[in-house]
Coordinates of C-alpha atoms in Angstrom, one line a residue:
Chain X
M1 CA 37.8 -11.6 -23.7
T2 CA 38.1 -7.8 -23.8
Q3 CA 35.2 -7.7 -26.2
W4 CA 33.2 -9.9 -23.9
L5 CA 33.9 -7.7 -20.9
K6 CA 32.9 -4.7 -23.0
D7 CA 29.7 -6.3 -24.1
V8 CA 28.7 -7.3 -20.5
W9 CA 29.5 -3.9 -19.2
F10 CA 27.6 -2.2 -22.0
G11 CA 24.6 -4.4 -21.3
F12 CA 24.7 -3.6 -17.6
Y13 CA 25.3 0.1 -18.2
T14 CA 22.5 0.5 -20.7
V15 CA 20.1 -1.2 -18.2
L16 CA 21.2 1.5 -15.6
V17 CA 20.6 4.2 -18.2
G18 CA 17.1 3.0 -18.8
M19 CA 16.5 2.7 -15.1
R20 CA 17.6 6.3 -14.6
I21 CA 15.0 7.4 -17.1
T22 CA 12.2 5.5 -15.5
W23 CA 13.3 6.6 -12.1
R24 CA 13.0 10.2 -13.1
H25 CA 9.6 9.7 -14.6
L26 CA 8.5 8.0 -11.4
F27 CA 8.4 11.5 -9.8
T28 CA 7.1 13.4 -12.8
K29 CA 3.6 14.8 -12.5
P30 CA 1.2 12.5 -14.3
V31 CA -0.4 14.0 -17.4
T32 CA -3.6 12.1 -16.9
L33 CA -6.7 14.3 -16.5
Q34 CA -9.5 12.5 -14.8
Y35 CA -12.0 13.4 -17.4
P36 CA -15.5 13.4 -15.9
S37 CA -14.4 15.2 -12.7
V38 CA -11.7 17.4 -14.3
K39 CA -11.8 18.8 -17.8
W40 CA -9.5 20.5 -20.2
P41 CA -10.2 24.2 -20.7
L42 CA -11.7 24.5 -24.1
P43 CA -10.2 26.7 -26.8
P44 CA -12.3 29.9 -27.1
K45 CA -13.6 29.1 -30.6
S46 CA -14.5 25.5 -29.9
R47 CA -17.6 24.3 -31.8
M48 CA -20.0 22.2 -29.7
R49 CA -23.7 22.1 -29.3
L50 CA -25.7 24.8 -31.1
F51 CA -28.1 27.0 -29.2
M52 CA -30.6 29.4 -30.5
N53 CA -32.0 32.3 -28.5
Y54 CA -35.6 32.3 -29.7
E55 CA -36.5 35.8 -28.4
D56 CA -33.9 37.3 -30.8
C57 CA -34.7 35.4 -33.9
I58 CA -36.2 37.5 -36.8
G59 CA -36.8 34.4 -38.9
C60 CA -34.7 35.5 -41.8
G61 CA -33.7 31.9 -42.6
Q62 CA -30.1 32.7 -43.5
C63 CA -28.9 30.0 -41.3
V64 CA -31.1 27.5 -43.0
R65 CA -29.5 28.4 -46.3
A66 CA -26.0 28.3 -44.9
C67 CA -26.3 24.8 -43.4
P68 CA -24.6 22.3 -45.7
V69 CA -26.4 19.3 -44.2
N70 CA -29.9 20.8 -43.8
C71 CA -30.1 20.1 -40.1
I72 CA -32.1 23.3 -39.4
S73 CA -35.8 23.4 -40.2
L74 CA -37.5 26.8 -40.0
K75 CA -41.2 27.8 -40.5
T76 CA -42.3 31.3 -40.3
E77 CA -45.5 33.2 -40.8
K78 CA -46.3 36.8 -41.0
R79 CA -47.2 38.5 -37.8
P80 CA -50.7 39.9 -37.9
A81 CA -50.8 43.7 -38.5
D82 CA -52.5 44.4 -35.2
A83 CA -49.9 42.5 -33.1
P84 CA -47.7 44.6 -30.8
P85 CA -44.4 45.5 -32.4
I86 CA -41.4 43.5 -31.0
W87 CA -37.7 43.8 -31.4
A88 CA -34.6 41.7 -31.2
A89 CA -31.9 42.6 -28.6
T90 CA -29.8 44.0 -31.4
G91 CA -32.5 46.4 -32.6
Q92 CA -34.0 44.7 -35.6
P93 CA -37.8 44.6 -35.6
I94 CA -39.2 41.1 -35.6
K95 CA -41.7 41.0 -38.4
L96 CA -42.1 37.2 -38.7
H97 CA -43.5 34.8 -36.2
V98 CA -41.1 31.8 -36.0
S99 CA -43.4 28.8 -35.4
V100 CA -40.8 26.1 -35.9
F101 CA -37.1 26.2 -35.3
D102 CA -35.6 22.7 -35.0
I103 CA -32.0 21.8 -35.1
D104 CA -31.2 18.1 -35.5
M105 CA -27.8 17.8 -33.7
S106 CA -27.5 14.2 -35.0
L107 CA -27.1 15.6 -38.5
C108 CA -25.1 18.7 -37.5
C109 CA -21.5 18.6 -38.8
Y110 CA -20.3 21.4 -36.4
C111 CA -19.1 23.6 -39.3
N112 CA -20.2 26.8 -37.6
L113 CA -21.4 28.2 -41.0
C114 CA -24.9 28.9 -39.7
T115 CA -23.7 31.3 -37.0
Y116 CA -21.9 33.7 -39.2
P117 CA -24.9 35.0 -41.3
C118 CA -27.2 35.4 -38.3
P119 CA -27.9 39.1 -38.2
T120 CA -29.0 39.1 -34.5
F121 CA -26.3 36.8 -33.2
C122 CA -29.0 34.6 -31.8
L123 CA -27.6 31.3 -33.1
Y124 CA -24.3 30.3 -31.6
M125 CA -22.2 27.3 -30.5
T126 CA -22.1 26.6 -26.8
P127 CA -19.1 24.9 -25.0
D128 CA -21.3 22.0 -24.0
Y129 CA -20.1 18.8 -25.7
E130 CA -21.6 16.2 -23.3
F131 CA -25.0 15.6 -24.8
A132 CA -24.9 12.0 -25.8
T133 CA -28.3 10.3 -25.5
G134 CA -29.6 6.8 -25.7
N135 CA -32.1 7.8 -28.4
L136 CA -31.3 9.5 -31.6
T137 CA -34.5 11.5 -31.7
E138 CA -33.5 13.2 -28.5
H139 CA -30.9 15.1 -30.6
L140 CA -33.7 17.0 -32.2
Y141 CA -33.7 20.3 -30.4
R142 CA -36.9 22.4 -30.7
F143 CA -36.2 26.0 -30.0
A144 CA -39.6 27.6 -30.8
K145 CA -41.3 28.6 -27.6
K146 CA -44.9 29.4 -26.9
D147 CA -44.2 31.6 -23.9
A148 CA -41.4 33.7 -25.3
K149 CA -40.9 37.1 -23.7
F150 CA -40.0 39.5 -26.6
L151 CA -38.7 43.0 -26.2
M152 CA -41.7 45.2 -26.5
E153 CA -39.8 48.5 -27.2
D154 CA -36.9 49.4 -29.5
P155 CA -33.6 48.8 -27.6
K156 CA -31.9 51.4 -29.9
K157 CA -34.3 54.1 -28.8
K158 CA -33.7 53.2 -25.1
A159 CA -29.9 53.4 -25.2
A160 CA -29.3 56.0 -27.8
P161 CA -25.6 56.8 -27.2
A162 CA -24.3 53.3 -26.7
E163 CA -25.0 51.8 -30.2
A164 CA -26.5 48.4 -29.8
P165 CA -24.3 46.1 -27.7
P166 CA -24.1 43.0 -29.8
A167 CA -23.9 39.9 -27.7
A168 CA -20.6 38.1 -28.2
P169 CA -21.3 34.5 -29.3
P170 CA -20.1 32.6 -26.1
N171 CA -22.2 34.9 -23.9
P172 CA -25.9 34.6 -24.5
P173 CA -27.6 38.0 -24.4
A174 CA -29.3 38.7 -21.2
S175 CA -32.9 37.7 -21.5
P176 CA -35.1 40.7 -21.4
A177 CA -37.0 40.0 -18.3
G178 CA -38.6 43.3 -17.7
A179 CA -40.7 43.3 -20.9
Chain G
M1 CA 8.7 -25.1 14.9
D2 CA 10.9 -25.3 18.0
A3 CA 11.4 -21.6 18.0
T4 CA 7.7 -21.0 17.7
Y5 CA 7.1 -23.4 20.5
A6 CA 9.6 -21.5 22.7
I7 CA 7.9 -18.2 21.9
L8 CA 4.5 -19.6 22.6
V9 CA 5.5 -21.1 25.9
E10 CA 6.9 -17.7 26.9
L11 CA 3.6 -16.0 26.0
V12 CA 1.2 -18.7 27.3
P13 CA 3.0 -21.0 29.8
E14 CA 0.0 -23.5 29.9
I15 CA 0.9 -24.7 26.5
A16 CA 3.8 -26.7 27.9
G17 CA 1.2 -28.9 29.6
W18 CA -0.7 -29.8 26.5
S19 CA -0.5 -33.1 24.8
A20 CA 2.2 -33.6 22.2
W21 CA -0.1 -33.5 19.1
A22 CA -1.7 -30.3 20.3
I23 CA 1.6 -28.6 20.8
A24 CA 2.7 -29.8 17.3
L25 CA -0.5 -28.5 15.8
V26 CA -0.3 -25.1 17.4
S27 CA 3.4 -24.5 17.0
A28 CA 3.4 -25.7 13.4
G29 CA 0.0 -24.4 12.4
L30 CA 0.3 -20.9 13.7
P31 CA 3.4 -20.0 11.6
A32 CA 1.9 -21.8 8.6
L33 CA -1.3 -19.8 9.0
A34 CA 0.6 -16.5 9.4
C35 CA 2.7 -17.2 6.3
F36 CA -0.3 -18.3 4.3
T37 CA -2.3 -15.2 5.2
F38 CA 0.7 -13.0 4.5
M39 CA 1.3 -14.6 1.2
S40 CA -2.3 -14.7 0.1
L41 CA -2.9 -11.1 1.0
G42 CA 0.5 -9.9 -0.3
P43 CA -0.4 -10.0 -4.0
I44 CA -3.3 -7.6 -3.4
I45 CA -0.7 -5.1 -2.4
Y46 CA 1.9 -6.1 -5.0
V47 CA -0.6 -5.8 -7.9
Y48 CA -1.7 -2.4 -6.7
A49 CA 1.9 -1.3 -6.3
E50 CA 2.9 -2.7 -9.6
R51 CA 0.0 -0.9 -11.4
K52 CA 0.7 2.4 -9.6
I53 CA 4.5 2.2 -10.2
S54 CA 4.0 1.3 -13.9
A55 CA 1.6 4.2 -14.2
F56 CA 3.9 6.7 -12.5
M57 CA 6.8 5.6 -14.7
Q58 CA 4.7 6.3 -17.7
D59 CA 3.4 9.6 -16.4
R60 CA 0.0 8.2 -15.8
L61 CA -2.1 8.0 -12.6
G62 CA -3.0 4.3 -12.6
P63 CA -6.1 3.0 -10.8
M64 CA -7.9 6.0 -9.2
R65 CA -11.6 5.1 -9.2
V66 CA -12.1 2.3 -6.8
G67 CA -11.6 3.7 -3.3
P68 CA -9.3 6.6 -2.5
Y69 CA -6.4 6.6 -5.0
G70 CA -7.8 3.3 -6.3
V71 CA -6.5 1.3 -3.2
L72 CA -9.5 -1.1 -3.5
Q73 CA -8.9 -1.8 -7.2
T74 CA -7.1 -5.1 -6.6
I75 CA -9.7 -6.2 -4.1
A76 CA -12.3 -5.6 -6.7
D77 CA -10.2 -7.5 -9.3
T78 CA -9.7 -10.4 -6.9
I79 CA -13.4 -10.7 -6.3
K80 CA -14.0 -10.5 -10.0
L81 CA -11.4 -13.2 -10.7
L82 CA -12.7 -15.5 -8.0
F83 CA -16.3 -15.3 -9.2
K84 CA -15.5 -15.7 -12.8
E85 CA -16.3 -19.1 -14.4
A86 CA -13.3 -21.4 -14.6
I87 CA -13.5 -22.6 -18.2
F88 CA -12.2 -26.1 -19.1
P89 CA -11.7 -26.2 -22.8
R90 CA -12.8 -29.5 -24.4
G91 CA -9.3 -30.8 -25.2
V92 CA -7.6 -30.3 -21.8
D93 CA -6.5 -33.0 -19.5
R94 CA -8.7 -32.0 -16.6
K95 CA -6.7 -33.6 -13.8
L96 CA -3.4 -32.1 -14.8
F97 CA -5.1 -28.9 -15.7
V98 CA -6.3 -28.5 -12.1
I99 CA -3.2 -29.8 -10.4
A100 CA -0.8 -27.6 -12.3
P101 CA -1.6 -24.2 -10.7
L102 CA -1.7 -25.8 -7.3
L103 CA 1.8 -27.3 -7.9
V104 CA 3.1 -23.9 -9.0
N105 CA 1.8 -22.5 -5.8
V106 CA 3.4 -25.2 -3.7
G107 CA 6.8 -24.2 -5.2
A108 CA 6.1 -20.6 -4.5
F109 CA 4.8 -21.0 -0.9
L110 CA 7.0 -23.7 0.6
P111 CA 10.2 -21.6 0.7
F112 CA 8.5 -19.5 3.4
V113 CA 9.2 -22.4 5.8
V114 CA 12.8 -21.3 6.2
I115 CA 12.8 -17.6 5.7
P116 CA 14.0 -16.0 8.9
W117 CA 12.0 -12.9 10.1
G118 CA 13.9 -12.7 13.3
A119 CA 16.4 -14.5 15.5
R120 CA 13.5 -16.8 16.6
L121 CA 10.8 -15.8 14.2
Q122 CA 11.3 -18.5 11.6
P123 CA 8.9 -21.4 11.0
A124 CA 11.8 -23.9 10.8
D125 CA 15.5 -23.4 10.8
L126 CA 16.6 -26.2 8.5
N127 CA 20.3 -26.8 8.3
V128 CA 20.0 -27.1 4.5
G129 CA 18.0 -23.8 4.3
V130 CA 19.2 -22.3 1.0
F131 CA 19.4 -25.7 -0.7
Y132 CA 15.8 -26.3 0.4
V133 CA 14.7 -23.0 -1.1
S134 CA 16.2 -23.6 -4.5
A135 CA 15.1 -27.3 -4.5
I136 CA 11.5 -26.5 -3.5
S137 CA 11.0 -23.5 -5.8
A138 CA 12.1 -25.7 -8.7
I139 CA 8.9 -27.6 -8.2
S140 CA 7.0 -24.7 -9.8
T141 CA 8.7 -25.5 -13.1
V142 CA 7.0 -28.9 -13.1
G143 CA 3.7 -27.1 -12.5
L144 CA 4.4 -24.8 -15.4
I145 CA 5.2 -27.6 -17.8
M146 CA 2.1 -29.5 -16.5
A147 CA 0.0 -26.4 -17.2
G148 CA 1.4 -26.1 -20.7
W149 CA 0.9 -29.8 -21.4
A150 CA -2.6 -30.1 -20.0
S151 CA -3.8 -27.1 -21.9
N152 CA -3.4 -29.1 -25.1
N153 CA -2.6 -25.9 -26.9
K154 CA 0.6 -25.2 -28.9
Y155 CA 1.2 -21.7 -27.4
A156 CA 0.7 -23.0 -23.9
L157 CA 3.2 -25.8 -24.6
F158 CA 5.7 -23.3 -26.2
G159 CA 5.5 -21.2 -23.1
A160 CA 6.0 -24.2 -20.8
M161 CA 9.0 -25.4 -22.8
R162 CA 10.5 -21.9 -22.8
S163 CA 10.0 -21.6 -19.0
A164 CA 11.6 -25.0 -18.5
A165 CA 14.6 -24.1 -20.6
Q166 CA 14.9 -20.7 -18.8
I167 CA 14.5 -21.9 -15.3
V168 CA 16.9 -24.9 -15.8
S169 CA 19.4 -22.5 -17.3
Y170 CA 19.2 -19.9 -14.6
E171 CA 19.2 -22.4 -11.8
I172 CA 22.9 -23.1 -12.5
P173 CA 24.4 -19.6 -12.1
S174 CA 22.0 -18.9 -9.2
L175 CA 23.0 -22.1 -7.3
L176 CA 26.7 -21.4 -8.0
I177 CA 26.4 -17.8 -6.6
I178 CA 24.5 -19.2 -3.6
L179 CA 27.7 -21.1 -2.9
V180 CA 29.6 -17.8 -2.5
P181 CA 28.0 -16.6 0.8
V182 CA 27.7 -20.3 1.9
M183 CA 31.4 -20.7 1.5
I184 CA 32.1 -17.6 3.6
V185 CA 29.8 -18.7 6.4
G186 CA 30.3 -22.4 6.2
S187 CA 26.6 -23.1 6.7
L188 CA 23.5 -23.5 4.5
S189 CA 21.1 -22.4 7.2
L190 CA 19.5 -19.0 6.5
Q191 CA 19.7 -18.1 10.1
D192 CA 23.5 -18.7 10.2
L193 CA 23.9 -16.8 6.9
T194 CA 22.0 -13.8 8.4
L195 CA 23.9 -13.8 11.7
A196 CA 27.3 -13.9 9.9
Q197 CA 26.5 -10.4 8.6
N198 CA 25.8 -9.0 12.1
G199 CA 27.2 -5.6 13.0
G200 CA 25.8 -3.1 10.6
L201 CA 25.6 -2.1 7.0
H202 CA 29.3 -2.6 6.2
H203 CA 29.2 -6.2 7.4
W204 CA 26.6 -7.2 4.8
F205 CA 27.9 -9.6 2.2
L206 CA 27.1 -7.1 -0.4
F207 CA 30.2 -5.1 0.7
R208 CA 32.5 -8.0 1.6
Y209 CA 35.6 -8.4 -0.7
F210 CA 34.5 -5.2 -2.3
P211 CA 34.6 -5.6 -6.1
I212 CA 33.5 -9.3 -5.9
M213 CA 30.4 -9.5 -3.9
P214 CA 28.5 -6.7 -5.6
V215 CA 29.0 -8.6 -8.8
A216 CA 27.7 -11.7 -7.2
F217 CA 24.7 -9.7 -5.9
V218 CA 23.8 -8.4 -9.3
C219 CA 24.2 -11.7 -11.0
F220 CA 22.1 -13.5 -8.4
F221 CA 19.5 -10.9 -8.7
V222 CA 19.4 -11.3 -12.5
A223 CA 19.2 -15.0 -12.2
G224 CA 16.4 -14.8 -9.6
L225 CA 14.5 -12.4 -11.8
A226 CA 14.8 -14.9 -14.7
E227 CA 13.6 -17.7 -12.4
T228 CA 10.4 -15.9 -11.5
N229 CA 9.6 -15.4 -15.2
R230 CA 9.4 -11.7 -14.8
A231 CA 10.2 -9.1 -17.4
P232 CA 12.6 -8.6 -19.1
F233 CA 12.9 -12.4 -18.9
D234 CA 9.1 -13.2 -19.3
I235 CA 9.4 -15.0 -22.6
P236 CA 7.3 -18.0 -21.2
E237 CA 4.3 -15.7 -21.1
A238 CA 5.3 -13.3 -23.9
E239 CA 2.0 -12.0 -24.9
S240 CA 3.1 -10.6 -28.2
E241 CA 4.2 -14.0 -29.5
L242 CA 2.6 -16.7 -27.3
V243 CA -0.9 -15.2 -26.4
A244 CA -0.2 -15.7 -22.7
G245 CA 2.2 -18.6 -22.6
F246 CA 1.4 -21.5 -20.2
H247 CA -1.7 -19.9 -18.8
T248 CA -3.4 -19.2 -22.1
E249 CA -6.2 -21.6 -21.4
Y250 CA -6.7 -20.7 -17.7
S251 CA -9.4 -18.4 -16.5
G252 CA -11.0 -17.3 -13.2
F253 CA -9.7 -18.9 -10.0
F254 CA -7.1 -21.0 -11.6
F255 CA -5.6 -18.1 -13.5
S256 CA -5.5 -16.1 -10.3
L257 CA -3.5 -18.9 -8.7
F258 CA -0.8 -18.4 -11.3
F259 CA -0.9 -14.7 -10.5
L260 CA -0.6 -15.4 -6.8
A261 CA 2.4 -17.8 -7.5
E262 CA 4.2 -15.2 -9.6
Y263 CA 4.0 -12.5 -7.0
T264 CA 4.8 -14.9 -4.2
E265 CA 7.9 -16.1 -6.1
M266 CA 9.0 -12.5 -6.5
F267 CA 8.8 -12.0 -2.8
V268 CA 10.6 -15.3 -2.1
V269 CA 13.5 -14.5 -4.4
S270 CA 13.8 -11.0 -3.0
A271 CA 13.8 -12.4 0.6
V272 CA 16.5 -14.9 -0.3
V273 CA 18.6 -12.2 -1.9
S274 CA 18.2 -10.1 1.2
V275 CA 19.2 -12.9 3.4
L276 CA 22.3 -13.8 1.3
F277 CA 23.6 -10.3 0.5
L278 CA 21.7 -7.6 2.5
G279 CA 21.8 -9.0 6.0
G280 CA 18.3 -10.5 6.1
Y281 CA 16.5 -9.3 9.2
L282 CA 19.5 -7.3 10.5
A283 CA 19.1 -3.6 10.6
P284 CA 21.5 -1.3 8.7
L285 CA 22.6 0.2 12.0
P286 CA 22.7 -2.1 15.0
A287 CA 20.8 0.5 17.1
L288 CA 17.8 0.1 14.9
Q289 CA 17.5 -3.7 15.5
Q290 CA 15.1 -3.1 18.3
I291 CA 13.0 -0.1 18.9
G292 CA 11.9 -0.1 22.6
P293 CA 10.5 -3.5 23.4
L294 CA 9.6 -4.2 19.7
P295 CA 12.1 -6.3 17.7
M296 CA 12.3 -4.8 14.2
G297 CA 13.7 -7.8 12.4
W298 CA 10.5 -8.6 10.5
F299 CA 10.4 -5.0 9.4
W300 CA 13.9 -5.0 8.0
L301 CA 13.5 -8.2 6.1
W302 CA 10.2 -7.0 4.8
F303 CA 11.7 -3.6 3.9
K304 CA 14.7 -5.1 2.1
A305 CA 12.6 -7.7 0.2
W306 CA 10.1 -5.0 -0.7
S307 CA 12.8 -2.7 -2.0
L308 CA 14.1 -5.6 -4.2
V309 CA 10.5 -6.3 -5.4
F310 CA 10.3 -2.6 -6.3
V311 CA 13.5 -2.9 -8.3
M312 CA 12.0 -5.9 -10.1
M313 CA 8.9 -3.8 -11.0
W314 CA 11.2 -1.0 -11.9
L315 CA 13.1 -3.2 -14.3
R316 CA 9.9 -4.6 -15.8
W317 CA 8.7 -1.2 -16.8
T318 CA 12.1 -0.2 -18.1
L319 CA 13.3 -2.9 -20.3
P320 CA 11.9 -4.6 -23.3
R321 CA 11.5 -8.3 -23.3
S322 CA 14.7 -10.2 -24.3
R323 CA 14.8 -12.7 -27.1
V324 CA 15.2 -16.4 -26.4
D325 CA 18.7 -16.4 -27.7
Q326 CA 19.7 -13.4 -25.7
L327 CA 18.2 -15.0 -22.7
M328 CA 20.3 -18.1 -23.2
Y329 CA 23.3 -16.0 -23.9
I330 CA 23.0 -14.2 -20.6
A331 CA 22.6 -17.4 -18.7
W332 CA 25.3 -19.5 -20.3
K333 CA 27.8 -17.0 -21.6
V334 CA 27.6 -14.3 -19.1
L335 CA 26.2 -15.4 -15.7
L336 CA 27.7 -18.9 -15.7
P337 CA 31.4 -17.8 -16.3
I338 CA 31.0 -15.0 -13.8
A339 CA 29.5 -17.3 -11.3
L340 CA 32.3 -19.9 -11.8
G341 CA 34.9 -17.2 -11.4
L342 CA 33.3 -15.9 -8.3
V343 CA 33.1 -19.4 -6.7
V344 CA 36.8 -20.0 -7.5
T345 CA 37.9 -16.5 -6.3
V346 CA 35.9 -16.4 -3.1
G347 CA 36.8 -20.0 -2.4
G348 CA 40.5 -19.0 -2.6
L349 CA 39.9 -16.0 -0.4
V350 CA 38.2 -18.1 2.2
L351 CA 41.0 -20.6 2.1
W352 CA 43.8 -18.1 2.2
P353 CA 42.4 -14.9 3.7
V354 CA 44.3 -12.0 2.4
T355 CA 43.0 -9.7 5.1
A356 CA 44.0 -11.8 8.1
G357 CA 46.6 -9.9 10.1
G358 CA 47.5 -7.8 7.1
F359 CA 45.6 -5.0 5.4
P360 CA 42.1 -4.6 6.9
W361 CA 40.4 -4.4 3.5
D362 CA 36.8 -4.2 4.8
R363 CA 37.5 -1.4 7.2
Y364 CA 39.5 0.8 4.8
V365 CA 37.8 -0.1 1.5
G366 CA 34.5 -1.8 2.3
W367 CA 33.1 0.7 4.7
P368 CA 34.0 3.9 2.8
L369 CA 32.7 2.3 -0.4
T370 CA 29.5 1.4 1.4
L371 CA 29.1 5.0 2.5
L372 CA 29.9 6.1 -1.0
L373 CA 27.3 3.8 -2.6
V374 CA 24.6 4.9 -0.1
G375 CA 25.5 8.5 -0.7
F376 CA 25.5 8.0 -4.4
L377 CA 22.0 6.5 -4.3
L378 CA 20.8 9.5 -2.2
V379 CA 22.3 11.9 -4.7
V380 CA 20.6 10.1 -7.6
M381 CA 17.3 10.2 -5.9
I382 CA 17.5 13.9 -5.0
R383 CA 18.7 14.7 -8.5
A384 CA 15.6 13.0 -9.9
L385 CA 13.4 15.3 -7.9
L386 CA 15.3 18.4 -9.0
W387 CA 15.2 17.3 -12.6
N388 CA 11.4 17.1 -12.4
K389 CA 11.2 20.5 -10.8
R390 CA 13.4 21.9 -13.6
R391 CA 11.4 20.2 -16.3
A392 CA 8.0 20.8 -14.7
G393 CA 7.2 23.7 -17.1
E394 CA 8.2 22.1 -20.3
L395 CA 6.6 18.7 -19.7
A396 CA 3.3 17.2 -20.5
Y397 CA 0.9 20.1 -21.0
P398 CA 0.4 21.6 -24.4
A399 CA 0.6 25.3 -25.0
G400 CA -2.2 27.3 -23.4
A401 CA -3.2 24.5 -20.9
S402 CA -1.5 24.0 -17.6
A403 CA -2.1 22.0 -14.5
A404 CA -3.5 25.1 -12.9
G405 CA -5.8 25.6 -15.8
Q406 CA -7.7 22.4 -15.2
V407 CA -11.3 23.1 -14.6
A408 CA -13.0 21.3 -11.7
R409 CA -16.6 20.5 -12.4

């Protein structure tokens, strides 16, 4: 009889304990984030879609060699001798004309290895991760432009005391509009 | 019906001159229509509430997309369910398969005939009110077994058998506990049972004979919960073991009928518990019974029943499903002895009242304990809010991210 009373009381009491817990959580702030309208802040070194700033590329091809899955295809040809000299924003003279710079993001494994060797910091990961498409071929990004506006004078000569402000990867270098 | 007729004549005196069949049609049809509308539209709110409550209890948001805060979600779901094809598998017994959900609904809807929403706001004041409720709601068991049998599916039949065993078991303690308020009042009519608790919070049967009636209340509530096949007693539709129990083979409109019946039964059980123990349509303070010209009885019954429905949902999202043997243990070895004890004790107290002339138990013990209980509930609620404030910093968000750090697009 005593044991029975204890059991019944224990059963009732544990129900109350459980109810107390759920009652507390009833007023807890929900942790759900309504994704498309609200997003988590991304960590600063998150690796998402690649972007290449064509005006700064010197066509060295180091990224192509670094890529473990060969998703970057690069074609360069020598600029003619009588062409006007152009520079990247970091000060390197651009000697090669980049005719093709394609990145196949459907192959990319987001290892970030291509961005480290880039001498002009023109290849970097952007925080954009919502680029799903209905067609796989749309993941082939062609960065070579016909109407690129290159720097026509040496940025090192222009700003002699401040030695070459290298563009930090998340911030694309300001496009040289006044060329 | 007579009460409705009286109200109608007061409102529109010409009705008295109508022919007998027209009067019968109007005074019986209007309450029926009102109840049916209320009950058909009710589950839209219940389902939304249940989804929201379950979500909040699990720190989620619940439906948020359809309408502001997802209020139109259940309407969308209802439309979806109604327009879905009702599939009849090859092996089913078509006649029984169609009748079963209707029969379940009959058992769920008919108790509304006697539920009193006010002194005169009651479709019919049967003198066997409580008896009628428990007899009629047992019909839905037949419907469940019929559904399980007609489905021609072993899981459906398992579910039906379990529900039969469960409802038959829990009818016994619940009927015995119904006897307790009935013995105090000496009437089965729900109207009489309600009016016997007149005079404020401490006159409710919940606080009568202090340690006895709260026990009866809890036991009756547990038995009612089991009779509605709700968690933690939802073994007839235990999805982890029986697919979906008796409604495994149902789809579309016929499935939604089962849904409707379940939520209606929840409300009926809660309303009956409110009438038997919480004073039915009576206000906690007599001053609140009528606000200006507006009688508030309907609101109080609705509010009490809704609070109990909330507790049912609360329990569902708190407790795991009980095993079949635990279910039977609770019915036969816990509730039944307690119910028998209560019947004998309260019967003795009614026959030989200990309070008569002697110690006014209810005034010196019942009323302070009522206050104590209400105060305790308030303290628990406020403490829950404080707990959340205290824990707000350490909950939910990983390091580096906070609610304030969310980026709006």
